Coordinates of N, CA and C in Angstrom, one line a residue:
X1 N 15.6 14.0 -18.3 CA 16.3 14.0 -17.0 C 15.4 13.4 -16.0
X2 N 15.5 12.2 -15.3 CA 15.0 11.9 -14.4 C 15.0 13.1 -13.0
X3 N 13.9 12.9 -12.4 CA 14.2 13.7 -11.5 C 14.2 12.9 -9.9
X4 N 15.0 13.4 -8.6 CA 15.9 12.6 -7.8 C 14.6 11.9 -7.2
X5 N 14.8 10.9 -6.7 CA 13.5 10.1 -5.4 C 14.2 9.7 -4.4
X6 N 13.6 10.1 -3.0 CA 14.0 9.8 -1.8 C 14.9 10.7 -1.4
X7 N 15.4 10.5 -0.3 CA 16.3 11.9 0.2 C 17.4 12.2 -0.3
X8 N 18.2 12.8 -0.2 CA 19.6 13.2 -0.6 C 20.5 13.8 0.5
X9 N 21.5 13.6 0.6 CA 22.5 14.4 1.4 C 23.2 13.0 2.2
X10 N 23.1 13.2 3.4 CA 24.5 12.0 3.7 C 24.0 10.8 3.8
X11 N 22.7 10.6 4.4 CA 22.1 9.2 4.5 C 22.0 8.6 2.9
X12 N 21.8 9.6 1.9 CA 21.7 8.9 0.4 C 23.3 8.4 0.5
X13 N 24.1 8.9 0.4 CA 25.0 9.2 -0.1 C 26.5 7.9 0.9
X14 N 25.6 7.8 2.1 CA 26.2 6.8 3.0 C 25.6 5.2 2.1
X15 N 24.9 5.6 2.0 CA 24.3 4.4 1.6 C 24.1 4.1 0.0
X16 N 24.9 4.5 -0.5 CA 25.3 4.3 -1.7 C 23.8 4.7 -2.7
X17 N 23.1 5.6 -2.5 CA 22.4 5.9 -3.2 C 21.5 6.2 -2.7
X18 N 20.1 7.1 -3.3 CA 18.7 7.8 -2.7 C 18.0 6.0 -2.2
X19 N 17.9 6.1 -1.0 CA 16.6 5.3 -0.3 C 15.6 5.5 -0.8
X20 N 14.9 4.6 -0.5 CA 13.3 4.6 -0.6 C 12.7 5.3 0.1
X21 N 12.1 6.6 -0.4 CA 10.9 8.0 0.6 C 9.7 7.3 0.7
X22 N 9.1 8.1 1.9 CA 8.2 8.2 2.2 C 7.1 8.0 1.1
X23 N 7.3 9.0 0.5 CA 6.6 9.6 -0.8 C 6.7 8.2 -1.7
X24 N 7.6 7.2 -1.9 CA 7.6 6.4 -3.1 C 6.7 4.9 -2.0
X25 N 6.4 5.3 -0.7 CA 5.4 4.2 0.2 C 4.3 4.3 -0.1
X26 N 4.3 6.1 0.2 CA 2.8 6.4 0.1 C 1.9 6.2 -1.3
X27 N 3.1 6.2 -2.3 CA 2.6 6.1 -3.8 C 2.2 5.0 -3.7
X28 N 2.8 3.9 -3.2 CA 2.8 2.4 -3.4 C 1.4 1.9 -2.8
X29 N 1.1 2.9 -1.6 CA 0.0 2.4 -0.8 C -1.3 3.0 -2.2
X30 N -0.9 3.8 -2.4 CA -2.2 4.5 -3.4 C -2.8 3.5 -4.3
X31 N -1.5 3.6 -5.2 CA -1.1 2.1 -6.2 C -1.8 0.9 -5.9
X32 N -1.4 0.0 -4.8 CA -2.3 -1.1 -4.7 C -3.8 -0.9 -4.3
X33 N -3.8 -0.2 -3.2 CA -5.0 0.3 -3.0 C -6.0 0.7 -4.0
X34 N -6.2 1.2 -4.8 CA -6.9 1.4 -6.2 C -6.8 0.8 -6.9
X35 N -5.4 0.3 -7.5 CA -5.4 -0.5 -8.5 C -6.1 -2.2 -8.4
X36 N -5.7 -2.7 -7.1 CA -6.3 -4.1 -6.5 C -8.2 -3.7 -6.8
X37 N -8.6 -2.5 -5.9 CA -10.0 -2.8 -5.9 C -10.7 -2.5 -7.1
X38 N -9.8 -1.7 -8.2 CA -10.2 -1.5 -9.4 C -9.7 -3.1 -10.5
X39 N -9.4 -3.8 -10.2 CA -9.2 -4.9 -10.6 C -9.8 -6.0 -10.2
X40 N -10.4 -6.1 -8.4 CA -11.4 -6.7 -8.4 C -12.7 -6.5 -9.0
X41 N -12.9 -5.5 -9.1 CA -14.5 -4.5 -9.6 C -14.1 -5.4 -10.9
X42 N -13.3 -5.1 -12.1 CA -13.5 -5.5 -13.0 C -14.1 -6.9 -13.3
X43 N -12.8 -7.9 -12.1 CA -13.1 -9.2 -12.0 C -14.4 -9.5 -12.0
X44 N -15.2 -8.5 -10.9 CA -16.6 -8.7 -10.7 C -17.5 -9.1 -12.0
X45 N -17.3 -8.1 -12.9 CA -17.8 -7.7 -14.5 C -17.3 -9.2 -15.3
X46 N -16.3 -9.6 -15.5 CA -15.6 -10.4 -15.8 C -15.8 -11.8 -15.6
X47 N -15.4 -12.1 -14.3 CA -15.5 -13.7 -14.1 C -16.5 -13.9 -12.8
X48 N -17.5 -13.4 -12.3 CA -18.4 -13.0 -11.6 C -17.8 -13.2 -10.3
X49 N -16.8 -13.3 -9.7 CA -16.3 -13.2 -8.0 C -16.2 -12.5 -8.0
X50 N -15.7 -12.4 -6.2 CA -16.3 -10.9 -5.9 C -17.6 -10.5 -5.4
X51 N -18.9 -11.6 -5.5 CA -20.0 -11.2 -5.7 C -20.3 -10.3 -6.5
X52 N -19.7 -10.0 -7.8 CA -20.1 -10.0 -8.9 C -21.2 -10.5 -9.4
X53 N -21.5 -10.1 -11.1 CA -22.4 -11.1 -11.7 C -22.2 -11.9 -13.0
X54 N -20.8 -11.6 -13.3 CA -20.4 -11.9 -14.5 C -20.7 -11.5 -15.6
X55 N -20.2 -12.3 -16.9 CA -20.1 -11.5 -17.9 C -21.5 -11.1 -18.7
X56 N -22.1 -12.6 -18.8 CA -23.5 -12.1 -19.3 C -24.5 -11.3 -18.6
X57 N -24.0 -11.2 -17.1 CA -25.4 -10.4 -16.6 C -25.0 -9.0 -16.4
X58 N -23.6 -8.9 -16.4 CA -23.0 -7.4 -16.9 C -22.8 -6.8 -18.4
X59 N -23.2 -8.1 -19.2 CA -23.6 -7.4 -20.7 C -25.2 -6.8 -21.0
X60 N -26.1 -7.8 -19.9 CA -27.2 -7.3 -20.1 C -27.5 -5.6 -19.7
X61 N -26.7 -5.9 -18.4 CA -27.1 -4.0 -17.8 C -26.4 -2.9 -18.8
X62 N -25.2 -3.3 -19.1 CA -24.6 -2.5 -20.4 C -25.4 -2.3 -21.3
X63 N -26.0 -3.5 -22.1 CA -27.1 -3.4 -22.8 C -28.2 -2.4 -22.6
X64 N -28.8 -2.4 -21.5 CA -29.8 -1.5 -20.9 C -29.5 -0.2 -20.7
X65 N -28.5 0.2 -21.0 CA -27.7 1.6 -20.7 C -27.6 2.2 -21.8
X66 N -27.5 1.4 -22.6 CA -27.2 1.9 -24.4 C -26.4 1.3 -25.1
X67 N -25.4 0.7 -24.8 CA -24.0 0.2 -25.1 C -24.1 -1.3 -26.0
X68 N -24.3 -1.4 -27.3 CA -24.6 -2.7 -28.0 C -24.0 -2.8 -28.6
X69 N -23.3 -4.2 -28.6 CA -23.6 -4.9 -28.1 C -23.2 -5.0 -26.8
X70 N -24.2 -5.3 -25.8 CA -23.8 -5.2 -24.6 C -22.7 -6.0 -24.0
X71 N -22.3 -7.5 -24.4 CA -21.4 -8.1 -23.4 C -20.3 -7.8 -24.2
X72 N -20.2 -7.3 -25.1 CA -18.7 -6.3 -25.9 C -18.1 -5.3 -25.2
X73 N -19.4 -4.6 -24.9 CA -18.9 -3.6 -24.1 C -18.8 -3.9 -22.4
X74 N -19.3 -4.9 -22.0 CA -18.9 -5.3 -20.6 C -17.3 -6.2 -20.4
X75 N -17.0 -6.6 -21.7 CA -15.7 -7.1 -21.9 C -15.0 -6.0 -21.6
X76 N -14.9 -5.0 -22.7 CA -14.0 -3.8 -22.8 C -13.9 -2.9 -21.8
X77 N -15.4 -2.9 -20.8 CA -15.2 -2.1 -19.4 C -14.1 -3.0 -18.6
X78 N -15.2 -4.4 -18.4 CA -14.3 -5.3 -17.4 C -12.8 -5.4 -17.6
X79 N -12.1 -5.5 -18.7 CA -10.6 -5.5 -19.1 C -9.9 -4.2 -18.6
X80 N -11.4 -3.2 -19.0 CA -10.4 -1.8 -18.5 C -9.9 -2.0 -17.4
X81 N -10.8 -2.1 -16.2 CA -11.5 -2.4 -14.9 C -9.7 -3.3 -14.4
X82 N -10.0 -4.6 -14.9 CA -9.2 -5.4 -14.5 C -7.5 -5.3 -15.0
X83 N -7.5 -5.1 -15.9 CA -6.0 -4.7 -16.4 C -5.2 -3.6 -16.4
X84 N -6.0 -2.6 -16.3 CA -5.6 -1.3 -15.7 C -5.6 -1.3 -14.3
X85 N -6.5 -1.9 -13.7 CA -6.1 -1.8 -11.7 C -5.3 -2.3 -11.5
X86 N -4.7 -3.4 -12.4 CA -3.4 -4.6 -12.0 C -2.0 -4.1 -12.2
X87 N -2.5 -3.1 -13.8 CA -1.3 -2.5 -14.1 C -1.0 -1.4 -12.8
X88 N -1.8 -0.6 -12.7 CA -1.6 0.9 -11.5 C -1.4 0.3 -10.3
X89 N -1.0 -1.4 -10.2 CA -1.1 -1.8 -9.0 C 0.4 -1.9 -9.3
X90 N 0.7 -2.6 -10.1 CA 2.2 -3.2 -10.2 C 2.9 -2.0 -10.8
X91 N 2.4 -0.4 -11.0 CA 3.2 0.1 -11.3 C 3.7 0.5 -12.9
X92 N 3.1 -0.3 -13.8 CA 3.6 -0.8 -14.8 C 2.7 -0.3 -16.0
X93 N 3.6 0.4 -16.6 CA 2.7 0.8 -18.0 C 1.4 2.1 -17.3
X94 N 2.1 3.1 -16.3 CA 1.1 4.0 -15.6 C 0.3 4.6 -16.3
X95 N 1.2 5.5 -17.2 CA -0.1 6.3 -17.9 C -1.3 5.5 -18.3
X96 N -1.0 4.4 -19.3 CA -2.3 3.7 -20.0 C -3.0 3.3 -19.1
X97 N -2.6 2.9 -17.7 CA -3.0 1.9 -17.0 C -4.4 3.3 -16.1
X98 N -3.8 4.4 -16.4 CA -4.3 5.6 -15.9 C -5.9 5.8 -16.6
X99 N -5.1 6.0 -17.8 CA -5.8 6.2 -19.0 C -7.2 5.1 -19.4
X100 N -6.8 4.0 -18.8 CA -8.2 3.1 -18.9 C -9.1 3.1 -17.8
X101 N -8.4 3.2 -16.5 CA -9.5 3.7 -15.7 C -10.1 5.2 -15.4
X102 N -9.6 6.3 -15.7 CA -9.5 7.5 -16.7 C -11.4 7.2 -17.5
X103 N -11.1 6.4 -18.4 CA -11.9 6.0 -19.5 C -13.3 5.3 -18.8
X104 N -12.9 4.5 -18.0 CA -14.2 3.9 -17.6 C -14.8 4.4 -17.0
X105 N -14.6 5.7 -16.0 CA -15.1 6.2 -14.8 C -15.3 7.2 -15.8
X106 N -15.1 7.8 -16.8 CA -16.1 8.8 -17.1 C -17.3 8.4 -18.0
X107 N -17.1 7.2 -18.2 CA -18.6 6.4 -18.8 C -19.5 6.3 -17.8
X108 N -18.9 5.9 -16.6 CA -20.0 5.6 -15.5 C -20.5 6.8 -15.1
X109 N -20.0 7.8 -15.1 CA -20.3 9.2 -14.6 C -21.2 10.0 -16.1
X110 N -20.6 9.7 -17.1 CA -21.7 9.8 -18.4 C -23.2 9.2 -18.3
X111 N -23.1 7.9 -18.1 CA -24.6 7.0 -18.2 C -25.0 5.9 -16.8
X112 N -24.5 6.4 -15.8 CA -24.9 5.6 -14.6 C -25.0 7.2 -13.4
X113 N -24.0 7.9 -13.4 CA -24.3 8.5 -11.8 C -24.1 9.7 -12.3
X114 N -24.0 10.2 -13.1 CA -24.3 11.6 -13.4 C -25.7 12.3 -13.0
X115 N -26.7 11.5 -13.7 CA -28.2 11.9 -13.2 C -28.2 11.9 -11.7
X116 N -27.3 11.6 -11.2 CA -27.8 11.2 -9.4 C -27.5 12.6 -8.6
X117 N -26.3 13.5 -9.2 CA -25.8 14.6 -8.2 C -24.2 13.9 -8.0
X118 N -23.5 14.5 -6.9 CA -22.5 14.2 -6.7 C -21.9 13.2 -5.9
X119 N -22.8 13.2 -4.5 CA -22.9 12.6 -3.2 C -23.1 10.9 -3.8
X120 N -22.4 9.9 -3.4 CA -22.6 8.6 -3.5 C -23.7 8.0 -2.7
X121 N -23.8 8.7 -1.9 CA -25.3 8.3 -1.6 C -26.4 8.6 -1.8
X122 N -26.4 9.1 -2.5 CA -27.6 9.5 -3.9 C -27.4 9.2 -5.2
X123 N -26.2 7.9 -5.1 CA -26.1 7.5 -6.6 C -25.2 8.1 -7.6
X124 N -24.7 9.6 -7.0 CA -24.1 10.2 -8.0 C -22.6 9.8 -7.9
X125 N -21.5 10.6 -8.7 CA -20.5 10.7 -9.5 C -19.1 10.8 -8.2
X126 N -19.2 10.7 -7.1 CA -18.7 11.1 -6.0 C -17.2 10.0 -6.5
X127 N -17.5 8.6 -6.1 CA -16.5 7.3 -6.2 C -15.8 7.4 -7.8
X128 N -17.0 7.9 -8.7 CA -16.0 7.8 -9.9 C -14.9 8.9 -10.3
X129 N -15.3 10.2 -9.9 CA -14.5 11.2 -9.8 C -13.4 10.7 -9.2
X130 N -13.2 10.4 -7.8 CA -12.2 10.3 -7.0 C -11.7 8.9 -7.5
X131 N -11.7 8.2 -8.3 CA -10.8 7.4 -9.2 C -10.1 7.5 -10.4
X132 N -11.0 8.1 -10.7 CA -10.5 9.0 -11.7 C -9.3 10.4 -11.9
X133 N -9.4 11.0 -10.9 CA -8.5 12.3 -9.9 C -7.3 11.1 -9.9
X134 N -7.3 9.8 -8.7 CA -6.6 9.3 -8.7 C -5.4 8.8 -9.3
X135 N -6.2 8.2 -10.4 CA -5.6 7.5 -11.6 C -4.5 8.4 -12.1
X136 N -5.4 9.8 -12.5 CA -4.7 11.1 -13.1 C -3.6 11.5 -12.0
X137 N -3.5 11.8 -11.0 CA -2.6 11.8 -9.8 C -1.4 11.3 -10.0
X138 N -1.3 9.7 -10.6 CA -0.3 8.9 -9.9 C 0.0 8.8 -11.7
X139 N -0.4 9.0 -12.5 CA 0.4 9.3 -13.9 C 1.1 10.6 -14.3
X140 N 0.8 12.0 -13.3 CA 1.1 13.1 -13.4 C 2.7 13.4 -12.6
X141 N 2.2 12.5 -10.9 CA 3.3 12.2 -10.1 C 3.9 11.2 -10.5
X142 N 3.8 10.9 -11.3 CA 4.7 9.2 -11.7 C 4.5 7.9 -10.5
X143 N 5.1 6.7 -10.5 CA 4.4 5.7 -9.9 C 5.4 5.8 -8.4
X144 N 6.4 6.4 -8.5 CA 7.5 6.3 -7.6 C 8.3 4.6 -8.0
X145 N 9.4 4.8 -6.8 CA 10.7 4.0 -6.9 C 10.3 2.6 -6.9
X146 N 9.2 2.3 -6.0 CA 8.9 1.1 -5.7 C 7.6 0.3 -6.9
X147 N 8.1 0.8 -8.1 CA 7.2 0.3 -9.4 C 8.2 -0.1 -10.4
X148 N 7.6 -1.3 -10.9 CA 8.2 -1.7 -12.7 C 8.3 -0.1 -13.6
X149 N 7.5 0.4 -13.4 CA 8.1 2.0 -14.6 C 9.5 2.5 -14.2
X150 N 10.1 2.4 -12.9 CA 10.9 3.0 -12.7 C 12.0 2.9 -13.8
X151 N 11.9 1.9 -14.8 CA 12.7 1.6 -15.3 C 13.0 2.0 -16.5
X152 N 11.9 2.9 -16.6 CA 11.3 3.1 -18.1 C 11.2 4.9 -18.1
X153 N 11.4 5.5 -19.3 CA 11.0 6.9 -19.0 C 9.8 7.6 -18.7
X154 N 8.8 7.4 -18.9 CA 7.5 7.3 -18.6 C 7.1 7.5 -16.5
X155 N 8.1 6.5 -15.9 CA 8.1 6.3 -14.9 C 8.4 7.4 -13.9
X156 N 8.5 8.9 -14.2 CA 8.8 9.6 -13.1 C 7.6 10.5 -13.2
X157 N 6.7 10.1 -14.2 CA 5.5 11.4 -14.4 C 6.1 12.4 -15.0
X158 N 4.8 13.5 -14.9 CA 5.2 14.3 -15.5 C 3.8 15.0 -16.3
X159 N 3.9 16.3 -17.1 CA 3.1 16.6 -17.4 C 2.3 15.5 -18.6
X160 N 3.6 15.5 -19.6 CA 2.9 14.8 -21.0 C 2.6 13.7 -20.0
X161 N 2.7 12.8 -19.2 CA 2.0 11.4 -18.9 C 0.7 11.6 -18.2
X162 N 0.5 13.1 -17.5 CA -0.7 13.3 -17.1 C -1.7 13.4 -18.4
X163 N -1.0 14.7 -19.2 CA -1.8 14.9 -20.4 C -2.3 13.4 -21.3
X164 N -1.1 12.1 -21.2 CA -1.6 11.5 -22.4 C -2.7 10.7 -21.4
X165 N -2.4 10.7 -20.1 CA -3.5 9.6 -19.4 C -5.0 10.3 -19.7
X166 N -5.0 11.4 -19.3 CA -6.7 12.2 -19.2 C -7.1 11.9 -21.0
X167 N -6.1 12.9 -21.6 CA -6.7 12.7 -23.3 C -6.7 11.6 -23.8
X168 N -5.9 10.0 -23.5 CA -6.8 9.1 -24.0 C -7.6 8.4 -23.4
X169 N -7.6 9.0 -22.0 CA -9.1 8.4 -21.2 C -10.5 9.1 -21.6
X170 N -10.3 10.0 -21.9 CA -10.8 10.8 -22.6 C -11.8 10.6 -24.0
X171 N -10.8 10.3 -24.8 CA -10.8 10.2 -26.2 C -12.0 8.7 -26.3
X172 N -10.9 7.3 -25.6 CA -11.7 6.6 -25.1 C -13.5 6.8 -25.1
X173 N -13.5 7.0 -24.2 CA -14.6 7.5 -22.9 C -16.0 7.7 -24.5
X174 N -15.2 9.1 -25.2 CA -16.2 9.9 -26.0 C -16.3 8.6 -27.0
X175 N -15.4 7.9 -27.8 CA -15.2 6.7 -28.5 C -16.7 5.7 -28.2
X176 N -16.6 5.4 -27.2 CA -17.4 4.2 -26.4 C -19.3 5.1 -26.5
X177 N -19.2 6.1 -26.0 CA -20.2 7.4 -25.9 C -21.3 7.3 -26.8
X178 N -20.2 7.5 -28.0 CA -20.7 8.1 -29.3 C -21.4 7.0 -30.2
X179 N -20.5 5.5 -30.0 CA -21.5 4.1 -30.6 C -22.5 3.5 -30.0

């Protein structure tokens, strides 16, 4: 059962159906907002704009971190990075799209800012948390009206979409970890 979006009562109801809420703007601002800068970040990894460094000089620091082959694993971040921010941007395919940045931010918080503390300005886990939270947020609350999911069941959230974004960001994450 879908559940309703936007207001109800005579203004829905004049107007041939629920409006667009508040709540499906604010989702939308969330959505691009993250999803865009988490897509440029990847781009960064990726195709080096952005002031980026590209792929080989983001395979080497992957490399240095542990992760070998390193520009394998700077592929599979940067695609996270970039096709998951585009997806949570446009809405589309939320959970997974969750679930990949879910996945990358707890590597970065595994082998980059963990040792640092919390605070971002000491290097720690601060920015990846709160993208992470995010990600998980907007797969839990679903993408709202103004997304390609709406079309789809997946699209209103919910618990299983929260659960499958964390556990296979998750799963991911330990996946990547453990080679």
């Amino acid at each position: 059962m879908r559940r309703p979006s936007g207001p109800t009562g005579s203004h829905a109801q004049a107007t041939g159906g629920p409006a667009v809420s508040a709540a499906d703007v604010g989702l939308l601002l969330i959505r691009l907002t993250f999803g865009l800068l988490m897509a440029g970040h990847g781009a960064q990894k990726l195709f080096g704009i952005f002031g980026g460094n590209g792929l080989t000089a983001t395979g080497r620091a992957f490399a240095s971190l542990g992760f070998r082959p390193g520009k394998l694993f700077a592929v599979i971040g940067g695609l996270s990075e970039f096709l998951g921010g585009l997806s949570l941007a446009l809405g589309l395919f939320t959970p997974l799209a969750a679930a990949a940045l879910i996945g990358v931010m707890i590597n970065a918080m595994a082998t980059v800012t963990g040792a640092h503390g919390l605070w971002e300005t000491d290097g720690g886990v601060e920015y990846s948390v709160c993208i992470a939270v995010v990600a998980l947020a907007v797969a839990a609350i679903g993408p709202g009206r103004l997304a390609v999911d709406r079309f789809f069941r997946w699209g209103t959230g919910g618990w299983g979409e929260g659960a499958f974004a964390l556990g296979l960001g998750g799963v991911a994450a330990a996946i990547s970890l453990s080679l």
